[in-house]
Structure formats: C-alpha cells, structure tokens
Amino acid sequence: MPAPLWHWQYFQTRPHNLKPPGDRDHYNGGIYANTWCRTCITSCTSVMEQEDRKALEDGVISKVRPQTKLLRQALLFVRPISGRREAFEAHIRSCERIPPEAKDRLASERMRTHSLTPDSGNRSEASPHPALAIIYNSLSKQQQDEFNSDLCKLLIANGFAWHAINAPETYRFFQKWLPGATLPDRHKLSGPILRTQLEAANTSMHNAISGRLATGMSDGWKNVRRNALIASMLSV
C-alpha cells in the first residue's frame, strides 16, 4: 500500500457525524472524496464565531453557535476540492491562507522533479515558456479574472463545448503549463464569466455606436437541442 500523501495534513474530509445520507460525499459525483483546506475551514469558522460573539454582545442572539454548527456552515461556505494530488497541489499554490511551509515543500518537490529530468538544462535554454520561478507563482485576482475572461473567449472562438474544460486532459494541461491559475469549471465559465463577457460586449457596442448612425441586422433560429438562438450585426 502506498504511503499517504503528505498533502493530507493540510486538508480534511467531512467529519463522519456531518456526512450526508448515503455517504456519497464525492467531488462532482466522481470517485474522489470532497475535501476542504483545513486553513480555509478554520478561518471561516473563526470569522463566524467572531460575528456570533459580536451579535451576542449586541443582544441580537442569546448564545454563540457550537463548533459543530459552525463547522457544518463552513463546509457549505468553503468550496470543496477533489481529494487527489493534482487538486491538492493546485490549491496549495493558489491559497493565501495555507502555511508557507506547504508551498515551500511543493515548490521544492517540483524543482527536484524537473532537475532529475534528462537534458532538462538543454531544453530550458531553448524553451519559449516562462521560467519556473514565474510559472509557479499564483495569479493575482486581477490576473485570474483576465485569465478567466480570455479562457471564455478562447472556447467561444474555437467552438469548444463548455464541458471540455472539465476534461481530465484539459486539467492536466493547465496544471503542467500554468499551475498558478485556478481553472474554472464549466458552470462558472458558462455562467457568471460568460455573463461578464456579454455585459462587456454590450458596453463596447454602445460606446462604439453612441451618437452615430448604424444599421442593424438580426436573425433567429433553433439549434438541434431546440434552444432559441439570435445573431445580430451592426454596421456603423
């Protein structure tokens, strides 16, 4: 039996007394268990406890919620990740709360792995990709938002299906070449991220035609799934 991953000291599964009926607490219904970052859970419960104590002092509530209830609520607020090595490492790189020794150990392991790869020195000289010191840094919020925006445009421009973002090969590709980015799932990509792009497109169009004469054309049809679609074009 292989040794347990060292990553587990920074992550936890749902306690048995809080498990849902049927014990099917698996990430996206797959084979890996839902797991949570211990530091994120601790931070969330601490914030809620402080809010309860403040509400108790103000006379809004009669008592502070017990730790079990706080933990149950934190498990709802904090987004779970898949209980596998790749997901652990992606979270360790991006999480701002996780202890720095976890990031240091992960970076050390990755550097050691690359140093053991044959001819790694020759390839690094000719490689057009960013240096490891840059590629392993977590993206800032602004960079992550820009990454999400460009990723959404990429899928639309190439006609890729939204569920392609959840494919294992897609996940492995981004974890290999851009591990500092958090890959959004298809629901987020086709939901709030897409809506943000639509709002930006509408604003851009409004600014482009404001105060000018424009000719508009539109057409509507239904696809094979009987979804109503509309295409529009403006000439200024």
Tab-separated table of C-alpha atoms in Angstrom:
chain	number	residue	atom	x	y	z
A	1	MET	CA	0.000	0.000	0.000
A	2	PRO	CA	1.468	3.399	-0.984
A	3	ALA	CA	2.257	5.879	1.762
A	4	PRO	CA	-0.411	8.568	2.374
A	5	LEU	CA	0.192	11.867	0.625
A	6	TRP	CA	1.855	14.473	2.829
A	7	HIS	CA	-0.709	16.927	1.477
A	8	TRP	CA	-3.381	15.416	3.743
A	9	GLN	CA	-2.026	17.259	6.768
A	10	TYR	CA	-3.389	20.439	5.151
A	11	PHE	CA	-6.740	19.009	4.001
A	12	GLN	CA	-9.680	17.199	5.537
A	13	THR	CA	-12.790	15.299	4.513
A	14	ARG	CA	-16.200	15.898	6.005
A	15	PRO	CA	-16.437	14.509	9.586
A	16	HIS	CA	-18.499	11.314	9.883
A	17	ASN	CA	-21.119	12.978	12.078
A	18	LEU	CA	-21.699	15.591	9.356
A	19	LYS	CA	-21.767	13.289	6.334
A	20	PRO	CA	-24.885	13.408	4.119
A	21	PRO	CA	-27.270	10.416	3.910
A	22	GLY	CA	-25.897	7.580	1.820
A	23	ASP	CA	-22.279	8.592	2.414
A	24	ARG	CA	-21.861	9.707	-1.232
A	25	ASP	CA	-19.742	12.733	-0.403
A	26	HIS	CA	-17.741	12.615	-3.632
A	27	TYR	CA	-16.481	15.538	-5.714
A	28	ASN	CA	-18.818	16.151	-8.685
A	29	GLY	CA	-20.199	12.631	-8.188
A	30	GLY	CA	-16.847	11.080	-9.147
A	31	ILE	CA	-14.561	8.631	-7.354
A	32	TYR	CA	-12.641	11.173	-5.268
A	33	ALA	CA	-13.956	12.409	-1.947
A	34	ASN	CA	-14.855	16.025	-1.301
A	35	THR	CA	-12.039	17.618	0.677
A	36	TRP	CA	-11.532	21.019	2.257
A	37	CYS	CA	-8.466	23.067	3.079
A	38	ARG	CA	-8.048	22.957	6.875
A	39	THR	CA	-6.797	26.537	6.994
A	40	CYS	CA	-9.744	27.832	4.937
A	41	ILE	CA	-12.216	25.979	7.161
A	42	THR	CA	-10.530	27.254	10.335
A	43	SER	CA	-10.562	30.813	9.015
A	44	CYS	CA	-14.239	30.584	8.059
A	45	THR	CA	-15.341	29.168	11.426
A	46	SER	CA	-13.248	31.782	13.234
A	47	VAL	CA	-14.940	34.626	11.328
A	48	MET	CA	-18.416	33.229	12.039
A	49	GLU	CA	-17.577	32.758	15.729
A	50	GLN	CA	-16.381	36.363	15.980
A	51	GLU	CA	-19.603	37.525	14.318
A	52	ASP	CA	-21.627	35.469	16.796
A	53	ARG	CA	-19.750	36.945	19.765
A	54	LYS	CA	-20.329	40.454	18.439
A	55	ALA	CA	-24.036	39.673	17.950
A	56	LEU	CA	-24.146	38.246	21.485
A	57	GLU	CA	-22.659	41.433	22.919
A	58	ASP	CA	-25.213	43.497	20.971
A	59	GLY	CA	-28.050	41.366	22.296
A	60	VAL	CA	-29.032	40.094	18.836
A	61	ILE	CA	-28.567	36.426	19.755
A	62	SER	CA	-28.698	34.562	23.071
A	63	LYS	CA	-25.660	32.325	22.589
A	64	VAL	CA	-22.772	31.568	20.261
A	65	ARG	CA	-23.322	28.648	17.918
A	66	PRO	CA	-21.453	25.450	18.928
A	67	GLN	CA	-18.391	24.412	16.929
A	68	THR	CA	-20.286	21.581	15.227
A	69	LYS	CA	-22.805	24.008	13.728
A	70	LEU	CA	-20.065	26.446	12.748
A	71	LEU	CA	-18.156	23.641	11.035
A	72	ARG	CA	-21.281	22.473	9.213
A	73	GLN	CA	-21.843	26.014	7.929
A	74	ALA	CA	-18.184	26.440	6.957
A	75	LEU	CA	-18.348	23.259	4.865
A	76	LEU	CA	-21.154	24.922	2.911
A	77	PHE	CA	-19.383	28.253	2.502
A	78	VAL	CA	-15.926	26.920	1.572
A	79	ARG	CA	-15.820	25.303	-1.843
A	80	PRO	CA	-14.618	21.658	-1.722
A	81	ILE	CA	-11.926	20.261	-3.985
A	82	SER	CA	-11.293	16.780	-5.314
A	83	GLY	CA	-9.343	14.571	-2.913
A	84	ARG	CA	-6.464	13.850	-5.254
A	85	ARG	CA	-2.880	15.009	-5.544
A	86	GLU	CA	-3.365	17.365	-8.506
A	87	ALA	CA	-6.200	19.244	-6.793
A	88	PHE	CA	-4.252	19.463	-3.517
A	89	GLU	CA	-1.220	20.936	-5.244
A	90	ALA	CA	-3.265	23.431	-7.245
A	91	HIS	CA	-4.902	24.677	-4.041
A	92	ILE	CA	-1.602	24.864	-2.165
A	93	ARG	CA	-0.207	27.098	-4.904
A	94	SER	CA	-3.225	29.422	-5.029
A	95	CYS	CA	-4.378	29.545	-1.390
A	96	GLU	CA	-3.316	32.670	0.504
A	97	ARG	CA	-4.082	31.170	3.935
A	98	ILE	CA	-2.246	27.850	3.745
A	99	PRO	CA	1.023	27.703	5.753
A	100	PRO	CA	4.088	28.789	3.742
A	101	GLU	CA	5.908	25.547	4.550
A	102	ALA	CA	3.389	23.704	2.371
A	103	LYS	CA	4.159	25.986	-0.569
A	104	ASP	CA	7.905	25.623	0.056
A	105	ARG	CA	7.717	21.825	0.148
A	106	LEU	CA	5.656	21.688	-3.022
A	107	ALA	CA	7.994	24.046	-4.876
A	108	SER	CA	10.997	22.031	-3.686
A	109	GLU	CA	9.482	18.781	-4.931
A	110	ARG	CA	8.615	20.259	-8.317
A	111	MET	CA	12.092	21.720	-8.761
A	112	ARG	CA	13.669	18.416	-7.771
A	113	THR	CA	11.499	16.546	-10.252
A	114	HIS	CA	12.491	18.882	-13.080
A	115	SER	CA	16.162	18.698	-12.147
A	116	LEU	CA	16.039	14.905	-12.469
A	117	THR	CA	14.552	15.052	-15.963
A	118	PRO	CA	17.198	14.138	-18.625
A	119	ASP	CA	18.523	17.078	-20.651
A	120	SER	CA	16.355	19.485	-18.679
A	121	GLY	CA	19.103	22.087	-18.860
A	122	ASN	CA	19.278	21.986	-22.641
A	123	ARG	CA	15.538	22.213	-23.029
A	124	SER	CA	15.242	25.137	-20.630
A	125	GLU	CA	17.660	27.190	-22.705
A	126	ALA	CA	15.612	26.721	-25.862
A	127	SER	CA	12.182	26.676	-24.267
A	128	PRO	CA	9.903	29.623	-25.105
A	129	HIS	CA	7.855	29.056	-21.923
A	130	PRO	CA	8.163	31.203	-18.759
A	131	ALA	CA	10.790	30.332	-16.171
A	132	LEU	CA	9.750	28.030	-13.332
A	133	ALA	CA	10.102	30.809	-10.779
A	134	ILE	CA	7.414	32.741	-12.653
A	135	ILE	CA	5.121	29.926	-13.721
A	136	TYR	CA	4.720	28.552	-10.189
A	137	ASN	CA	3.605	31.856	-8.701
A	138	SER	CA	-0.107	32.131	-8.008
A	139	LEU	CA	-2.009	34.589	-10.144
A	140	SER	CA	-3.275	37.768	-8.573
A	141	LYS	CA	-7.042	38.349	-8.545
A	142	GLN	CA	-6.746	40.704	-11.500
A	143	GLN	CA	-4.666	38.170	-13.439
A	144	GLN	CA	-7.097	35.360	-12.556
A	145	ASP	CA	-10.046	37.442	-13.774
A	146	GLU	CA	-8.213	38.209	-17.007
A	147	PHE	CA	-7.324	34.523	-17.393
A	148	ASN	CA	-10.988	33.544	-16.931
A	149	SER	CA	-12.053	36.152	-19.488
A	150	ASP	CA	-9.528	35.028	-22.112
A	151	LEU	CA	-10.331	31.371	-21.482
A	152	CYS	CA	-14.027	32.044	-22.074
A	153	LYS	CA	-13.230	33.867	-25.335
A	154	LEU	CA	-10.932	31.015	-26.408
A	155	LEU	CA	-13.646	28.377	-26.016
A	156	ILE	CA	-16.222	30.511	-27.843
A	157	ALA	CA	-13.892	31.464	-30.717
A	158	ASN	CA	-12.910	27.826	-31.341
A	159	GLY	CA	-16.379	26.380	-30.862
A	160	PHE	CA	-15.305	24.204	-27.939
A	161	ALA	CA	-18.033	22.662	-25.796
A	162	TRP	CA	-18.241	24.088	-22.282
A	163	HIS	CA	-17.783	20.649	-20.724
A	164	ALA	CA	-14.358	20.395	-22.407
A	165	ILE	CA	-12.979	22.483	-19.556
A	166	ASN	CA	-13.799	19.634	-17.141
A	167	ALA	CA	-11.994	17.005	-19.208
A	168	PRO	CA	-9.031	15.379	-17.385
A	169	GLU	CA	-6.668	16.183	-20.269
A	170	THR	CA	-7.584	19.878	-20.095
A	171	TYR	CA	-6.949	19.871	-16.349
A	172	ARG	CA	-3.564	18.151	-16.759
A	173	PHE	CA	-2.522	20.583	-19.490
A	174	PHE	CA	-3.182	23.685	-17.414
A	175	GLN	CA	-1.674	22.152	-14.270
A	176	LYS	CA	1.506	21.410	-16.234
A	177	TRP	CA	1.905	24.733	-18.034
A	178	LEU	CA	0.039	27.221	-15.840
A	179	PRO	CA	-0.288	25.743	-12.326
A	180	GLY	CA	-0.696	29.153	-10.750
A	181	ALA	CA	-4.105	29.636	-12.381
A	182	THR	CA	-7.317	28.267	-10.919
A	183	LEU	CA	-9.258	26.547	-13.683
A	184	PRO	CA	-12.978	27.444	-13.532
A	185	ASP	CA	-15.476	24.651	-14.088
A	186	ARG	CA	-17.997	24.690	-16.940
A	187	HIS	CA	-20.805	26.035	-14.756
A	188	LYS	CA	-18.800	29.088	-13.748
A	189	LEU	CA	-17.356	29.528	-17.239
A	190	SER	CA	-20.716	29.385	-18.998
A	191	GLY	CA	-22.444	31.293	-16.190
A	192	PRO	CA	-21.018	34.351	-14.414
A	193	ILE	CA	-17.864	34.574	-16.550
A	194	LEU	CA	-19.853	34.446	-19.804
A	195	ARG	CA	-22.357	36.994	-18.471
A	196	THR	CA	-19.465	39.325	-17.662
A	197	GLN	CA	-18.245	38.987	-21.253
A	198	LEU	CA	-21.719	39.719	-22.609
A	199	GLU	CA	-22.003	42.839	-20.468
A	200	ALA	CA	-18.565	43.974	-21.641
A	201	ALA	CA	-19.543	43.357	-25.283
A	202	ASN	CA	-22.787	45.314	-24.878
A	203	THR	CA	-20.934	48.210	-23.264
A	204	SER	CA	-18.310	48.186	-26.014
A	205	MET	CA	-21.001	48.168	-28.715
A	206	HIS	CA	-22.903	51.006	-27.044
A	207	ASN	CA	-19.756	53.117	-26.848
A	208	ALA	CA	-18.900	52.365	-30.491
A	209	ILE	CA	-22.252	53.456	-31.932
A	210	SER	CA	-23.227	56.158	-29.479
A	211	GLY	CA	-24.087	59.348	-31.399
A	212	ARG	CA	-23.548	57.697	-34.815
A	213	LEU	CA	-25.809	56.237	-37.500
A	214	ALA	CA	-25.882	52.444	-37.505
A	215	THR	CA	-27.637	49.707	-39.468
A	216	GLY	CA	-28.711	46.638	-37.546
A	217	MET	CA	-29.487	43.116	-38.739
A	218	SER	CA	-30.612	40.110	-36.729
A	219	ASP	CA	-31.679	36.536	-37.322
A	220	GLY	CA	-33.118	33.838	-35.103
A	221	TRP	CA	-33.243	30.072	-35.268
A	222	LYS	CA	-33.232	26.944	-33.107
A	223	ASN	CA	-30.373	24.507	-32.787
A	224	VAL	CA	-30.615	20.701	-32.669
A	225	ARG	CA	-31.472	20.895	-28.977
A	226	ARG	CA	-34.346	23.270	-29.779
A	227	ASN	CA	-32.666	26.166	-27.990
A	228	ALA	CA	-33.622	29.580	-29.371
A	229	LEU	CA	-30.607	31.450	-30.773
A	230	ILE	CA	-30.295	35.010	-32.035
A	231	ALA	CA	-27.446	36.551	-34.037
A	232	SER	CA	-27.094	40.299	-34.541
A	233	MET	CA	-24.820	42.511	-36.632
A	234	LEU	CA	-24.336	46.265	-36.614
A	235	SER	CA	-22.746	48.359	-39.341
A	236	VAL	CA	-21.618	51.859	-38.375
